[in-house]
Every structure is written in structure tokens, then in C-alpha cells.
Coordinates of C-alpha atoms in Angstrom, one line a residue:
M1 CA -26.8 -42.6 34.8
T2 CA -30.4 -41.0 34.0
Q3 CA -32.4 -42.4 31.4
A4 CA -33.3 -39.7 28.9
K5 CA -36.7 -38.8 27.9
K6 CA -37.9 -40.2 24.4
S7 CA -40.5 -39.1 22.2
L8 CA -42.3 -41.4 20.5
K9 CA -40.9 -40.8 17.4
E10 CA -37.7 -41.6 18.8
R11 CA -38.9 -44.8 20.3
F12 CA -40.2 -45.9 17.1
F13 CA -37.2 -45.1 14.9
H14 CA -34.9 -47.1 17.5
A15 CA -37.1 -50.2 17.5
F16 CA -37.4 -49.8 13.5
L17 CA -33.8 -49.2 13.0
F18 CA -32.8 -52.3 15.2
E19 CA -35.7 -54.5 13.4
V20 CA -34.4 -53.6 9.8
L21 CA -30.9 -54.0 10.7
A22 CA -31.3 -57.6 12.5
I23 CA -33.3 -58.6 9.5
G24 CA -30.4 -57.2 7.1
L25 CA -27.8 -59.2 8.9
C26 CA -29.6 -62.2 10.3
A27 CA -31.5 -63.3 7.0
P28 CA -28.9 -63.3 4.6
A29 CA -26.6 -65.6 7.7
A30 CA -29.5 -68.0 8.3
A31 CA -30.7 -68.7 4.8
W32 CA -26.9 -69.4 4.0
A33 CA -26.5 -71.8 7.1
M34 CA -30.1 -73.3 6.7
G35 CA -29.6 -73.7 3.0
K36 CA -33.1 -71.8 2.1
S37 CA -33.6 -68.8 -0.3
L38 CA -33.0 -65.5 1.0
F39 CA -36.6 -64.3 0.7
E40 CA -37.7 -67.4 2.9
M41 CA -35.5 -66.3 5.7
G42 CA -36.2 -62.3 5.2
V43 CA -40.1 -63.2 5.7
L44 CA -39.7 -65.4 8.2
T45 CA -37.5 -63.2 10.4
A46 CA -39.5 -60.0 9.7
V47 CA -42.4 -62.0 10.8
I48 CA -40.6 -63.2 13.8
A49 CA -39.4 -59.6 14.4
W50 CA -43.3 -58.5 14.0
I51 CA -44.6 -61.6 16.3
A52 CA -41.8 -60.7 19.1
L53 CA -43.3 -57.1 19.4
V54 CA -46.8 -58.1 19.8
W55 CA -45.7 -61.1 22.0
N56 CA -43.8 -58.2 23.8
M57 CA -46.8 -56.1 24.4
I58 CA -49.4 -59.0 25.1
Y59 CA -46.7 -60.9 27.7
N60 CA -46.1 -57.5 29.6
A61 CA -49.9 -56.6 30.0
G62 CA -50.4 -60.0 31.4
F63 CA -47.1 -60.1 33.5
D64 CA -48.1 -56.7 35.0
R65 CA -51.5 -58.0 36.0
V66 CA -49.8 -61.3 37.6
E67 CA -47.5 -59.3 39.2
N68 CA -49.8 -56.5 40.9
H69 CA -52.3 -59.6 41.7
Y70 CA -49.8 -61.1 44.1
G71 CA -48.0 -58.2 45.0
W72 CA -44.6 -58.8 43.6
T73 CA -41.7 -56.3 43.5
R74 CA -39.6 -56.0 40.8
N75 CA -36.3 -57.8 42.2
L76 CA -33.9 -59.8 40.0
R77 CA -35.9 -63.0 40.8
V78 CA -38.9 -61.3 39.4
R79 CA -36.9 -59.7 36.3
V80 CA -35.4 -64.0 35.7
L81 CA -39.0 -65.0 35.8
H82 CA -40.4 -62.5 33.6
A83 CA -37.2 -63.0 30.8
C84 CA -37.7 -66.7 30.9
G85 CA -41.4 -66.5 30.7
F86 CA -41.4 -64.3 27.8
E87 CA -38.7 -66.4 25.8
I88 CA -40.6 -69.5 26.5
G89 CA -43.6 -68.2 25.3
L90 CA -42.0 -66.7 22.1
I91 CA -40.1 -70.2 21.6
L92 CA -43.5 -71.9 21.7
I93 CA -44.9 -69.3 18.9
V94 CA -41.9 -69.4 16.7
I95 CA -40.8 -72.9 16.6
P96 CA -44.0 -74.4 14.9
L97 CA -44.2 -71.5 12.7
A98 CA -40.4 -71.5 11.4
A99 CA -40.9 -75.6 11.1
W100 CA -43.9 -74.9 9.0
W101 CA -42.6 -71.9 6.6
L102 CA -39.2 -73.6 6.0
S103 CA -40.5 -77.1 5.8
I104 CA -38.3 -78.4 8.8
S105 CA -38.4 -80.7 11.5
L106 CA -39.2 -79.0 14.8
W107 CA -35.6 -79.9 16.5
Q108 CA -34.1 -78.2 13.5
A109 CA -36.7 -74.8 13.9
F110 CA -35.6 -75.2 17.7
V111 CA -32.2 -75.1 16.8
L112 CA -32.7 -72.3 14.7
D113 CA -34.7 -70.5 17.2
I114 CA -31.5 -71.1 19.4
A115 CA -29.4 -69.9 17.0
L116 CA -31.6 -66.5 16.8
V117 CA -31.5 -65.9 20.5
L118 CA -27.6 -66.0 20.1
F119 CA -27.5 -63.6 17.7
Y120 CA -29.7 -61.4 19.2
L121 CA -28.4 -61.3 22.6
P122 CA -24.8 -59.7 21.6
Y123 CA -26.8 -57.7 18.9
G124 CA -28.8 -55.8 20.7
F125 CA -26.2 -55.0 23.5
L126 CA -24.3 -53.5 20.6
Y127 CA -26.8 -51.9 19.2
N128 CA -28.0 -50.1 22.0
L129 CA -24.7 -49.2 23.0
A130 CA -24.0 -47.8 19.5
Y131 CA -27.3 -46.1 19.4
D132 CA -26.6 -44.3 23.0
R133 CA -23.2 -43.1 21.2
S134 CA -25.3 -41.8 18.5
R135 CA -28.0 -40.3 20.1
P136 CA -27.5 -36.7 19.7
Y137 CA -26.9 -37.0 15.8
V138 CA -29.8 -39.3 15.5
M139 CA -31.9 -36.5 17.6
K140 CA -30.6 -34.0 15.3
W141 CA -31.6 -35.7 12.4
L142 CA -35.0 -36.6 13.7
S143 CA -35.9 -32.9 14.6
R144 CA -34.8 -31.5 11.2
N145 CA -38.2 -31.0 10.1
E146 CA -39.5 -29.4 13.4
P147 CA -39.9 -25.9 13.6
V148 CA -37.7 -23.8 15.5
A149 CA -39.5 -22.0 18.3
V150 CA -39.2 -18.2 18.4
A151 CA -39.1 -16.3 21.7
R152 CA -41.4 -13.8 21.9
Q153 CA -40.1 -10.5 22.5
T154 CA -42.1 -7.6 24.2
P155 CA -41.9 -4.1 23.2
C156 CA -39.5 -2.0 25.2
A157 CA -41.1 0.9 27.1

């Protein structure tokens, strides 16, 4: 299967919808499980989503430099190293933030982070599966205000 070409507009929509739905699903469940307010968990999950986005860009740029410097090829081993490095970095950023924001211990923040990872793994899979299936409708909706190209006709002689 080939990857569809995606515009910047579609990529933004895909990522934005992913995060909005995740926060909408995750924040109430986390608020209930942690005994915290929906506001506290909503803000925290939104901030974590933003941090993950920024960390993703920084981490990937750095990893690409290391990869190029050492001449690594993107095989399974390098992909596992890449994924583990990303998650470890995100954990090191998120745990102290969550502990501070929610006034909980680092251990409780770690457990919360593990729960978020366990949520995001199947959520990401199911979201992307649903997006792939609904993409024709999404594309139609995204292009609803774009002008229709009119073919130029040449006069008959």
C-alpha cells in the first residue's frame, strides 16, 4: 500500500483532531481516577500534548543528526532505539510537571504517565485506522471552500 500525499492543511487537521479527541477522552477518565478536577486534568493533558509535539520535533531533529553522524540505517534496531529514546525523554519531562501540577508524588506521576501511554497506544492505532477509512470524506470536507479549477477551452477554428 502506498502512502497518500497529504497537504499541510490535512496534516494539521489530522494532528489537531487526534489531540482534541484524546484530551476529551483522557482528561475526564484521568480526573476521575486521580480524584482531581476536570480542569486540572484537562490543562495537564493539553500541556502534555503540546510538550509531546515540541519534544517530537526537537528529538527527531537531534536523532537524525546522530543517525547521520554515525551512518546508521533505519532498521528495526534503530527504530526501537528511536522509540525508546523518545519515550524516555518525554517521561523525564512529563513526570516532574505532572507531580508539580497535581501536587502528587513522582511515583504517582510515573503511574499516571504509564496509564497515559497505555491509553495512547491503542487510541493512536484506532484513531489512525478510523482516519484512513474516513479520509475520502475528510478530504471532501477540507476542500469544500477551495475554488474549482476550470479547464481553459480553446476556441474552435
